[in-house]
Amino acid sequence: MREQRKVVTILFCDLVGSTALGESTDPEVLRARLTRTFADLRAVIERHGGSVEKFVGDAVMAVFGIPTAHEDDALRAVRAADQMRAAIAEHGLEARIGVNTGEVVVGGEGETLVTGDAVNVAARLERAAPTGQILLGERTYALVRDAVRVEAVEPLDLKGKAAPVPALRLLELVGDELVTRRPNTPLVGRERERARLWRDYEDAVADRTCRLFTLLGPAGMGKSRLVADFVDRVDSTADVLRGRCLSYGEGITYWPLVEMLTPLGIDPETVVASTPEETRGAFRRLLESRAVDRPQVVVVDDLQWAEGVFVDLVEHVADLSRGAPILLLCIARTELLDARPDWGGGKLNATSLLLEPLGPEECALLVDQLAVEGSLDGGLRERILEASAGVPLYLEEMLAMLRDGGDGDVTVPPTIQALLQARIDALEPDLRVVLERSAIEGELFHHAAVASLVPEEERADLDGHLAALIRAELVRPEASMPGDQAYRFRHVLIRDAVYGAMPKELRARLHERFADWLERSSDESAFEREEILGYHLEQAFRLRAELGDTDDELAERAGLRLLEAGRGGTRRADYAAAASFLSRATGLLPRTGATRRQALPELAEALARRGELTEMAAVLQETLELSRQAGDAPTEARALISLTALESRVSSGRKVELMLGDMLQLAESLERSGDGTNLARAYSEMGSLRFLIGRAGEGEIDLGRAASLAREVGEPALERAALSRRLRPIAWGPSSAEEGIAFCTTLLGNRGANAADKAHALQVRALFHAMRGDVEAFRTSRAEAETLIDELGLTLLRGTYAIDTGFGEALLGNLEGAERTLRTGHELLIEIGDSGTRSSVDGVLANVLVSLGQLDEAEWYARESHASAAADDFDAHPRWKVALARVLVARGDLPEAERLVREAHAFLEPTDFINLQADVLVALGEVLAAAGDTDGASAALGRAGALYEQKGNAVSAASTHAVLAELHAT
């Protein structure tokens, strides 16, 4: 048996007291007695399909699952353990037994030796078991839970295990099925299948004939549930005889017949004759005689496990029965067709129906009916639906794991893993080789790729092997590329089971071979080529590293491919993918190499876009250290610029002034050195810093120069970034709404702009449309921006967007919508740790809440803004001061309100944030009017209206002029 990884069940049994027995028993007598005992134990083990691994002294070790796995290996082992205990007692001896299930490595060089932690745990369970008892490991119990009654014991402190090991004491066997079929599970969908089965039954009754109906499908597809529904419907009109074929055991040939006859009070020996021919005839005549009075429905379950003689019996009745209403309803897995390819063929009275997976809507309905109310959040529900892929049993078992104390993660239940492993193990070796090579590419794979991986002598038969796998319902044809047929595994769990069974050394070799083939055969411009190459090379490296074989050349090769994949993600504004690829690339490239060092700032940028600011800071600090050690001035400069951008998000105005001075010095140095690329970055950062201290107009000039420099040095990505950064100063600085809309439209029409740039431009354009009172244009632009932000996962942009959108909604009178947007932004910015932007968001939210009359909550958010704002934050302080002043006006404290508003105005005087200045002047006018200072109020409102008009904020200008007119009228 070749080496492979698989899940097996290990049984250890040790005789107790044999040493003491040896002191009082003749050696030859003792030897004979133990020989008989061990012979009986071997017989029990082998009768249940196990393999005796070894006898050591008074102990025996057996393995269930080699050379071929069965879905019920764990149950076979437990039943064997129970019978071994009884056999040992018959010899006047006692024993301790431990049974454990787990993944091991088996075979290799013709051996059946199994190695792995599961073996050690089984041995230790045996040693911990009290005399005469059987202890089961946790995974074994998970596989046999429906067939046993157990009692939990205290977790065992086992030698070599860091944590106590759960164990259960076997009390008794109560069933013979791995997973008890659940007839009470709701039947969803299957209307066509129900109708077709019922029609065959009605034909059998109406024509008084025998019909053979075979319901086919892989394990777990819902065959038994469909039959249970049919039996419920037919029970009042027909006799139902039911028998199940067993997967192993002695005397099982006619076991289904015994199960049918015994409930009828018929002695099976009166039907089961000395020859198969006589038995077939006797059973057919029995059915025909009973069918005179009532139709007979004969349900044969698990026909794929039937002995050939019994299958012949079913065919005999189908072929020869005449004049009697009989429905032979056979339930079988598709493996039946491997043994009987012509099953049902040529029979006019035969129907075969393959049960397919449920559709998405049917699965969703089944989840809703089975899940405990409130136990599934939306994300977990979707993951279960996706993982089950329409197979009802998979879905049921996943939900059962959650009910039994699962941690909320969607994992493959042991029962499903056992079913899949048994199904794969039953394949012919050639088919398994093809399936393994297919699994290397993934759930979706291609003919040419598999041909490149299979042994040369197998290529001629590849089409036939793939056709056989399709017939076995393991794979299916998929929409193909020109010149290459594609296939897909029927279920991703099948692919995972095949892949997981391969030794890591083989997986590593095949991943590298696949990458070599893809490099030779694919176009360098092919979509996702770098991602796929990087993945397979990375897998090859990591698998070898796990085995202690570190290949630096392979690691670098993988890292370079992933680096290109990450850069592609950045170009597409897919920053989640970019961060993932770049992180993996920098983990593989030589730590002190130039390529990795220069890739780190790219990773930092992707992390920033994702709002992962802590991780960004760590990456930039490492970049700084490595670049200084290597004397790499350009990379050091880039890291310094990025660190400045990061620090500015949480810095005060005075600190930002100092940063601006440092950046000016750095720009002078870069200009002298001729580093145009980093000079463009420096000017871009200076523009942002000037915006942060309220000098938006100057910031626009710096960002314009940054774009020009980037264009000169041939850096379109930098040019695009500088243009995108201009959006913030344009939105809140002295530029008019008309100018802002024109700039946004130009940026949106730029073919070089990526999706993130467009999302930013759309959100700013929405703000300007709100200022102009164009509700429809505002809604359209906002919706388009939100769609892009959600698709790209631009967490940081969504937080910043809350100010623009919340402010715009409030301008247009949708205060509830503004509140929702701003609250979302508040929570999101807390999550990513951006206190600088949050202080402004909270200030805007506080003002919206005042307008809604929620004064206490408005005061709370105003104080939150105050607490998180830097001491000289010119944006946040005016906003919260105005909000708190408006609260105080409502409460009648006019002097304190006036003081706060005048402080807010003083904050803004050095800036060119004219829209915000106007907002503060309006608040001042309201306070002065309430205090009876009509002249002061008129002056403040007049200045505010002029600033609004300068900005192009027609909505605020109109409302301010209306208040002013009303004030003059009174």
PDB file of N, CA and C in Angstrom, residues 492-573:
ATOM      1  N   VAL A 492     -16.890  20.833  -3.023  1.00  0.00           N
ATOM      2  CA  VAL A 492     -15.551  21.255  -2.613  1.00  0.00           C
ATOM      3  C   VAL A 492     -15.005  20.337  -1.520  1.00  0.00           C
ATOM      4  N   LEU A 493     -15.885  19.723  -0.731  1.00  0.00           N
ATOM      5  CA  LEU A 493     -15.416  18.818   0.320  1.00  0.00           C
ATOM      6  C   LEU A 493     -14.794  17.562  -0.274  1.00  0.00           C
ATOM      7  N   ILE A 494     -15.278  17.152  -1.449  1.00  0.00           N
ATOM      8  CA  ILE A 494     -14.650  16.007  -2.122  1.00  0.00           C
ATOM      9  C   ILE A 494     -13.231  16.383  -2.510  1.00  0.00           C
ATOM     10  N   ARG A 495     -13.080  17.565  -3.088  1.00  0.00           N
ATOM     11  CA  ARG A 495     -11.734  18.024  -3.469  1.00  0.00           C
ATOM     12  C   ARG A 495     -10.833  18.084  -2.244  1.00  0.00           C
ATOM     13  N   ASP A 496     -11.343  18.644  -1.148  1.00  0.00           N
ATOM     14  CA  ASP A 496     -10.523  18.779   0.060  1.00  0.00           C
ATOM     15  C   ASP A 496     -10.136  17.422   0.625  1.00  0.00           C
ATOM     16  N   ALA A 497     -11.058  16.457   0.571  1.00  0.00           N
ATOM     17  CA  ALA A 497     -10.751  15.124   1.093  1.00  0.00           C
ATOM     18  C   ALA A 497      -9.678  14.447   0.250  1.00  0.00           C
ATOM     19  N   VAL A 498      -9.764  14.589  -1.068  1.00  0.00           N
ATOM     20  CA  VAL A 498      -8.757  14.004  -1.962  1.00  0.00           C
ATOM     21  C   VAL A 498      -7.404  14.657  -1.711  1.00  0.00           C
ATOM     22  N   TYR A 499      -7.401  15.966  -1.654  1.00  0.00           N
ATOM     23  CA  TYR A 499      -6.157  16.716  -1.461  1.00  0.00           C
ATOM     24  C   TYR A 499      -5.522  16.379  -0.106  1.00  0.00           C
ATOM     25  N   GLY A 500      -6.347  16.328   0.934  1.00  0.00           N
ATOM     26  CA  GLY A 500      -5.822  16.073   2.269  1.00  0.00           C
ATOM     27  C   GLY A 500      -5.259  14.685   2.452  1.00  0.00           C
ATOM     28  N   ALA A 501      -5.684  13.734   1.606  1.00  0.00           N
ATOM     29  CA  ALA A 501      -5.197  12.359   1.744  1.00  0.00           C
ATOM     30  C   ALA A 501      -3.818  12.167   1.118  1.00  0.00           C
ATOM     31  N   MET A 502      -3.378  13.121   0.324  1.00  0.00           N
ATOM     32  CA  MET A 502      -2.061  12.989  -0.307  1.00  0.00           C
ATOM     33  C   MET A 502      -0.955  13.355   0.677  1.00  0.00           C
ATOM     34  N   PRO A 503       0.152  12.619   0.691  1.00  0.00           N
ATOM     35  CA  PRO A 503       1.288  13.014   1.536  1.00  0.00           C
ATOM     36  C   PRO A 503       1.787  14.408   1.151  1.00  0.00           C
ATOM     37  N   LYS A 504       2.288  15.142   2.113  1.00  0.00           N
ATOM     38  CA  LYS A 504       2.716  16.516   1.856  1.00  0.00           C
ATOM     39  C   LYS A 504       3.851  16.585   0.843  1.00  0.00           C
ATOM     40  N   GLU A 505       4.725  15.598   0.867  1.00  0.00           N
ATOM     41  CA  GLU A 505       5.841  15.609  -0.082  1.00  0.00           C
ATOM     42  C   GLU A 505       5.313  15.507  -1.504  1.00  0.00           C
ATOM     43  N   LEU A 506       4.297  14.680  -1.722  1.00  0.00           N
ATOM     44  CA  LEU A 506       3.701  14.535  -3.046  1.00  0.00           C
ATOM     45  C   LEU A 506       2.980  15.815  -3.440  1.00  0.00           C
ATOM     46  N   ARG A 507       2.241  16.394  -2.507  1.00  0.00           N
ATOM     47  CA  ARG A 507       1.557  17.655  -2.805  1.00  0.00           C
ATOM     48  C   ARG A 507       2.553  18.728  -3.228  1.00  0.00           C
ATOM     49  N   ALA A 508       3.660  18.843  -2.486  1.00  0.00           N
ATOM     50  CA  ALA A 508       4.662  19.860  -2.805  1.00  0.00           C
ATOM     51  C   ALA A 508       5.195  19.660  -4.214  1.00  0.00           C
ATOM     52  N   ARG A 509       5.501  18.424  -4.550  1.00  0.00           N
ATOM     53  CA  ARG A 509       6.064  18.126  -5.864  1.00  0.00           C
ATOM     54  C   ARG A 509       5.065  18.478  -6.971  1.00  0.00           C
ATOM     55  N   LEU A 510       3.799  18.150  -6.755  1.00  0.00           N
ATOM     56  CA  LEU A 510       2.798  18.405  -7.785  1.00  0.00           C
ATOM     57  C   LEU A 510       2.489  19.889  -7.929  1.00  0.00           C
ATOM     58  N   HIS A 511       2.478  20.624  -6.818  1.00  0.00           N
ATOM     59  CA  HIS A 511       2.257  22.070  -6.909  1.00  0.00           C
ATOM     60  C   HIS A 511       3.367  22.732  -7.736  1.00  0.00           C
ATOM     61  N   GLU A 512       4.587  22.332  -7.507  1.00  0.00           N
ATOM     62  CA  GLU A 512       5.685  22.926  -8.260  1.00  0.00           C
ATOM     63  C   GLU A 512       5.602  22.523  -9.733  1.00  0.00           C
ATOM     64  N   ARG A 513       5.251  21.278  -9.999  1.00  0.00           N
ATOM     65  CA  ARG A 513       5.109  20.839 -11.394  1.00  0.00           C
ATOM     66  C   ARG A 513       3.986  21.597 -12.086  1.00  0.00           C
ATOM     67  N   PHE A 514       2.904  21.857 -11.367  1.00  0.00           N
ATOM     68  CA  PHE A 514       1.801  22.612 -11.961  1.00  0.00           C
ATOM     69  C   PHE A 514       2.268  24.028 -12.316  1.00  0.00           C
ATOM     70  N   ALA A 515       3.015  24.662 -11.404  1.00  0.00           N
ATOM     71  CA  ALA A 515       3.515  26.009 -11.672  1.00  0.00           C
ATOM     72  C   ALA A 515       4.452  26.004 -12.881  1.00  0.00           C
ATOM     73  N   ASP A 516       5.314  25.012 -12.964  1.00  0.00           N
ATOM     74  CA  ASP A 516       6.227  24.912 -14.112  1.00  0.00           C
ATOM     75  C   ASP A 516       5.434  24.797 -15.413  1.00  0.00           C
ATOM     76  N   TRP A 517       4.397  23.955 -15.398  1.00  0.00           N
ATOM     77  CA  TRP A 517       3.576  23.775 -16.598  1.00  0.00           C
ATOM     78  C   TRP A 517       2.860  25.074 -16.961  1.00  0.00           C
ATOM     79  N   LEU A 518       2.309  25.772 -15.954  1.00  0.00           N
ATOM     80  CA  LEU A 518       1.568  26.997 -16.216  1.00  0.00           C
ATOM     81  C   LEU A 518       2.486  28.082 -16.792  1.00  0.00           C
ATOM     82  N   GLU A 519       3.707  28.165 -16.293  1.00  0.00           N
ATOM     83  CA  GLU A 519       4.657  29.143 -16.829  1.00  0.00           C
ATOM     84  C   GLU A 519       4.951  28.870 -18.296  1.00  0.00           C
ATOM     85  N   ARG A 520       5.052  27.612 -18.646  1.00  0.00           N
ATOM     86  CA  ARG A 520       5.381  27.261 -20.030  1.00  0.00           C
ATOM     87  C   ARG A 520       4.204  27.457 -20.974  1.00  0.00           C
ATOM     88  N   SER A 521       3.001  27.209 -20.456  1.00  0.00           N
ATOM     89  CA  SER A 521       1.856  27.079 -21.360  1.00  0.00           C
ATOM     90  C   SER A 521       0.958  28.303 -21.426  1.00  0.00           C
ATOM     91  N   SER A 522       1.078  29.244 -20.481  1.00  0.00           N
ATOM     92  CA  SER A 522       0.114  30.344 -20.450  1.00  0.00           C
ATOM     93  C   SER A 522       0.723  31.646 -20.940  1.00  0.00           C
ATOM     94  N   ASP A 523      -0.145  32.515 -21.399  1.00  0.00           N
ATOM     95  CA  ASP A 523       0.249  33.849 -21.839  1.00  0.00           C
ATOM     96  C   ASP A 523       0.608  34.676 -20.605  1.00  0.00           C
ATOM     97  N   GLU A 524       1.697  35.429 -20.690  1.00  0.00           N
ATOM     98  CA  GLU A 524       2.140  36.214 -19.538  1.00  0.00           C
ATOM     99  C   GLU A 524       1.121  37.273 -19.135  1.00  0.00           C
ATOM    100  N   SER A 525       0.251  37.660 -20.044  1.00  0.00           N
ATOM    101  CA  SER A 525      -0.759  38.670 -19.720  1.00  0.00           C
ATOM    102  C   SER A 525      -2.070  38.053 -19.246  1.00  0.00           C
ATOM    103  N   ALA A 526      -2.096  36.730 -19.121  1.00  0.00           N
ATOM    104  CA  ALA A 526      -3.344  36.058 -18.730  1.00  0.00           C
ATOM    105  C   ALA A 526      -3.813  36.555 -17.370  1.00  0.00           C
ATOM    106  N   PHE A 527      -5.126  36.725 -17.246  1.00  0.00           N
ATOM    107  CA  PHE A 527      -5.717  37.239 -16.009  1.00  0.00           C
ATOM    108  C   PHE A 527      -5.444  36.269 -14.847  1.00  0.00           C
ATOM    109  N   GLU A 528      -5.017  36.817 -13.732  1.00  0.00           N
ATOM    110  CA  GLU A 528      -4.756  36.082 -12.487  1.00  0.00           C
ATOM    111  C   GLU A 528      -3.609  35.085 -12.616  1.00  0.00           C
ATOM    112  N   ARG A 529      -2.807  35.193 -13.673  1.00  0.00           N
ATOM    113  CA  ARG A 529      -1.702  34.249 -13.845  1.00  0.00           C
ATOM    114  C   ARG A 529      -0.726  34.333 -12.681  1.00  0.00           C
ATOM    115  N   GLU A 530      -0.375  35.555 -12.275  1.00  0.00           N
ATOM    116  CA  GLU A 530       0.602  35.714 -11.197  1.00  0.00           C
ATOM    117  C   GLU A 530       0.052  35.178  -9.881  1.00  0.00           C
ATOM    118  N   GLU A 531      -1.238  35.413  -9.625  1.00  0.00           N
ATOM    119  CA  GLU A 531      -1.843  34.927  -8.388  1.00  0.00           C
ATOM    120  C   GLU A 531      -1.783  33.404  -8.318  1.00  0.00           C
ATOM    121  N   ILE A 532      -2.116  32.763  -9.458  1.00  0.00           N
ATOM    122  CA  ILE A 532      -2.153  31.297  -9.484  1.00  0.00           C
ATOM    123  C   ILE A 532      -0.745  30.723  -9.349  1.00  0.00           C
ATOM    124  N   LEU A 533       0.194  31.287 -10.093  1.00  0.00           N
ATOM    125  CA  LEU A 533       1.579  30.823  -9.988  1.00  0.00           C
ATOM    126  C   LEU A 533       2.105  31.015  -8.574  1.00  0.00           C
ATOM    127  N   GLY A 534       1.858  32.192  -8.014  1.00  0.00           N
ATOM    128  CA  GLY A 534       2.331  32.463  -6.656  1.00  0.00           C
ATOM    129  C   GLY A 534       1.758  31.497  -5.646  1.00  0.00           C
ATOM    130  N   TYR A 535       0.467  31.195  -5.786  1.00  0.00           N
ATOM    131  CA  TYR A 535      -0.176  30.278  -4.848  1.00  0.00           C
ATOM    132  C   TYR A 535       0.469  28.904  -4.896  1.00  0.00           C
ATOM    133  N   HIS A 536       0.646  28.349  -6.092  1.00  0.00           N
ATOM    134  CA  HIS A 536       1.162  26.983  -6.201  1.00  0.00           C
ATOM    135  C   HIS A 536       2.629  26.906  -5.772  1.00  0.00           C
ATOM    136  N   LEU A 537       3.407  27.901  -6.103  1.00  0.00           N
ATOM    137  CA  LEU A 537       4.804  27.904  -5.657  1.00  0.00           C
ATOM    138  C   LEU A 537       4.883  28.082  -4.137  1.00  0.00           C
ATOM    139  N   GLU A 538       4.017  28.917  -3.603  1.00  0.00           N
ATOM    140  CA  GLU A 538       3.981  29.115  -2.150  1.00  0.00           C
ATOM    141  C   GLU A 538       3.595  27.821  -1.437  1.00  0.00           C
ATOM    142  N   GLN A 539       2.587  27.124  -1.972  1.00  0.00           N
ATOM    143  CA  GLN A 539       2.187  25.860  -1.361  1.00  0.00           C
ATOM    144  C   GLN A 539       3.325  24.856  -1.393  1.00  0.00           C
ATOM    145  N   ALA A 540       4.018  24.791  -2.519  1.00  0.00           N
ATOM    146  CA  ALA A 540       5.145  23.856  -2.632  1.00  0.00           C
ATOM    147  C   ALA A 540       6.209  24.165  -1.590  1.00  0.00           C
ATOM    148  N   PHE A 541       6.525  25.446  -1.429  1.00  0.00           N
ATOM    149  CA  PHE A 541       7.548  25.835  -0.454  1.00  0.00           C
ATOM    150  C   PHE A 541       7.102  25.505   0.979  1.00  0.00           C
ATOM    151  N   ARG A 542       5.890  25.881   1.324  1.00  0.00           N
ATOM    152  CA  ARG A 542       5.442  25.704   2.719  1.00  0.00           C
ATOM    153  C   ARG A 542       5.310  24.225   3.076  1.00  0.00           C
ATOM    154  N   LEU A 543       4.843  23.417   2.154  1.00  0.00           N
ATOM    155  CA  LEU A 543       4.735  21.981   2.427  1.00  0.00           C
ATOM    156  C   LEU A 543       6.116  21.373   2.647  1.00  0.00           C
ATOM    157  N   ARG A 544       7.084  21.787   1.829  1.00  0.00           N
ATOM    158  CA  ARG A 544       8.435  21.266   2.015  1.00  0.00           C
ATOM    159  C   ARG A 544       9.027  21.771   3.329  1.00  0.00           C
ATOM    160  N   ALA A 545       8.752  23.024   3.664  1.00  0.00           N
ATOM    161  CA  ALA A 545       9.282  23.573   4.919  1.00  0.00           C
ATOM    162  C   ALA A 545       8.737  22.809   6.114  1.00  0.00           C
ATOM    163  N   GLU A 546       7.459  22.415   6.044  1.00  0.00           N
ATOM    164  CA  GLU A 546       6.877  21.632   7.141  1.00  0.00           C
ATOM    165  C   GLU A 546       7.599  20.308   7.318  1.00  0.00           C
ATOM    166  N   LEU A 547       8.130  19.778   6.216  1.00  0.00           N
ATOM    167  CA  LEU A 547       8.858  18.505   6.264  1.00  0.00           C
ATOM    168  C   LEU A 547      10.345  18.711   6.536  1.00  0.00           C
ATOM    169  N   GLY A 548      10.736  19.961   6.816  1.00  0.00           N
ATOM    170  CA  GLY A 548      12.130  20.240   7.157  1.00  0.00           C
ATOM    171  C   GLY A 548      13.033  20.503   5.980  1.00  0.00           C
ATOM    172  N   ASP A 549      12.451  20.690   4.787  1.00  0.00           N
ATOM    173  CA  ASP A 549      13.246  20.910   3.575  1.00  0.00           C
ATOM    174  C   ASP A 549      13.011  22.341   3.098  1.00  0.00           C
ATOM    175  N   THR A 550      13.809  23.283   3.591  1.00  0.00           N
ATOM    176  CA  THR A 550      13.633  24.684   3.235  1.00  0.00           C
ATOM    177  C   THR A 550      14.362  24.980   1.929  1.00  0.00           C
ATOM    178  N   ASP A 551      13.626  25.485   0.958  1.00  0.00           N
ATOM    179  CA  ASP A 551      14.166  25.779  -0.363  1.00  0.00           C
ATOM    180  C   ASP A 551      14.062  27.284  -0.590  1.00  0.00           C
ATOM    181  N   ASP A 552      15.164  28.017  -0.348  1.00  0.00           N
ATOM    182  CA  ASP A 552      15.147  29.478  -0.445  1.00  0.00           C
ATOM    183  C   ASP A 552      14.861  29.944  -1.868  1.00  0.00           C
ATOM    184  N   GLU A 553      15.362  29.219  -2.832  1.00  0.00           N
ATOM    185  CA  GLU A 553      15.134  29.614  -4.224  1.00  0.00           C
ATOM    186  C   GLU A 553      13.654  29.515  -4.579  1.00  0.00           C
ATOM    187  N   LEU A 554      13.009  28.450  -4.108  1.00  0.00           N
ATOM    188  CA  LEU A 554      11.577  28.283  -4.351  1.00  0.00           C
ATOM    189  C   LEU A 554      10.782  29.371  -3.629  1.00  0.00           C
ATOM    190  N   ALA A 555      11.198  29.713  -2.404  1.00  0.00           N
ATOM    191  CA  ALA A 555      10.512  30.763  -1.649  1.00  0.00           C
ATOM    192  C   ALA A 555      10.578  32.091  -2.394  1.00  0.00           C
ATOM    193  N   GLU A 556      11.756  32.434  -2.908  1.00  0.00           N
ATOM    194  CA  GLU A 556      11.894  33.708  -3.621  1.00  0.00           C
ATOM    195  C   GLU A 556      11.079  33.699  -4.907  1.00  0.00           C
ATOM    196  N   ARG A 557      11.088  32.582  -5.589  1.00  0.00           N
ATOM    197  CA  ARG A 557      10.311  32.467  -6.823  1.00  0.00           C
ATOM    198  C   ARG A 557       8.820  32.696  -6.540  1.00  0.00           C
ATOM    199  N   ALA A 558       8.325  32.102  -5.452  1.00  0.00           N
ATOM    200  CA  ALA A 558       6.923  32.299  -5.067  1.00  0.00           C
ATOM    201  C   ALA A 558       6.677  33.745  -4.664  1.00  0.00           C
ATOM    202  N   GLY A 559       7.610  34.324  -3.894  1.00  0.00           N
ATOM    203  CA  GLY A 559       7.455  35.694  -3.427  1.00  0.00           C
ATOM    204  C   GLY A 559       7.365  36.691  -4.561  1.00  0.00           C
ATOM    205  N   LEU A 560       8.167  36.515  -5.597  1.00  0.00           N
ATOM    206  CA  LEU A 560       8.153  37.442  -6.735  1.00  0.00           C
ATOM    207  C   LEU A 560       6.814  37.379  -7.468  1.00  0.00           C
ATOM    208  N   ARG A 561       6.268  36.186  -7.609  1.00  0.00           N
ATOM    209  CA  ARG A 561       4.968  36.060  -8.270  1.00  0.00           C
ATOM    210  C   ARG A 561       3.865  36.720  -7.438  1.00  0.00           C
ATOM    211  N   LEU A 562       3.886  36.500  -6.136  1.00  0.00           N
ATOM    212  CA  LEU A 562       2.872  37.102  -5.269  1.00  0.00           C
ATOM    213  C   LEU A 562       3.019  38.607  -5.214  1.00  0.00           C
ATOM    214  N   LEU A 563       4.250  39.088  -5.330  1.00  0.00           N
ATOM    215  CA  LEU A 563       4.484  40.526  -5.351  1.00  0.00           C
ATOM    216  C   LEU A 563       3.799  41.157  -6.559  1.00  0.00           C
ATOM    217  N   GLU A 564       3.945  40.532  -7.710  1.00  0.00           N
ATOM    218  CA  GLU A 564       3.283  41.037  -8.915  1.00  0.00           C
ATOM    219  C   GLU A 564       1.764  40.951  -8.775  1.00  0.00           C
ATOM    220  N   ALA A 565       1.297  39.896  -8.138  1.00  0.00           N
ATOM    221  CA  ALA A 565      -0.147  39.765  -7.912  1.00  0.00           C
ATOM    222  C   ALA A 565      -0.643  40.894  -7.012  1.00  0.00           C
ATOM    223  N   GLY A 566       0.131  41.217  -5.971  1.00  0.00           N
ATOM    224  CA  GLY A 566      -0.239  42.306  -5.076  1.00  0.00           C
ATOM    225  C   GLY A 566      -0.269  43.641  -5.786  1.00  0.00           C
ATOM    226  N   ARG A 567       0.694  43.889  -6.643  1.00  0.00           N
ATOM    227  CA  ARG A 567       0.712  45.146  -7.395  1.00  0.00           C
ATOM    228  C   ARG A 567      -0.489  45.232  -8.338  1.00  0.00           C
ATOM    229  N   GLY A 568      -0.874  44.097  -8.894  1.00  0.00           N
ATOM    230  CA  GLY A 568      -2.077  44.078  -9.725  1.00  0.00           C
ATOM    231  C   GLY A 568      -3.309  44.442  -8.913  1.00  0.00           C
ATOM    232  N   GLY A 569      -3.393  43.922  -7.682  1.00  0.00           N
ATOM    233  CA  GLY A 569      -4.513  44.263  -6.812  1.00  0.00           C
ATOM    234  C   GLY A 569      -4.559  45.747  -6.509  1.00  0.00           C
ATOM    235  N   THR A 570      -3.404  46.359  -6.279  1.00  0.00           N
ATOM    236  CA  THR A 570      -3.343  47.793  -6.015  1.00  0.00           C
ATOM    237  C   THR A 570      -3.830  48.576  -7.232  1.00  0.00           C
ATOM    238  N   ARG A 571      -3.393  48.166  -8.427  1.00  0.00           N
ATOM    239  CA  ARG A 571      -3.826  48.872  -9.634  1.00  0.00           C
ATOM    240  C   ARG A 571      -5.340  48.804  -9.812  1.00  0.00           C
ATOM    241  N   ARG A 572      -5.930  47.682  -9.397  1.00  0.00           N
ATOM    242  CA  ARG A 572      -7.384  47.512  -9.541  1.00  0.00           C
ATOM    243  C   ARG A 572      -8.147  48.095  -8.361  1.00  0.00           C
ATOM    244  N   ALA A 573      -7.427  48.642  -7.371  1.00  0.00           N
ATOM    245  CA  ALA A 573      -8.024  49.141  -6.130  1.00  0.00           C
ATOM    246  C   ALA A 573      -8.658  48.017  -5.322  1.00  0.00           C
TER     247      ALA A 573
END
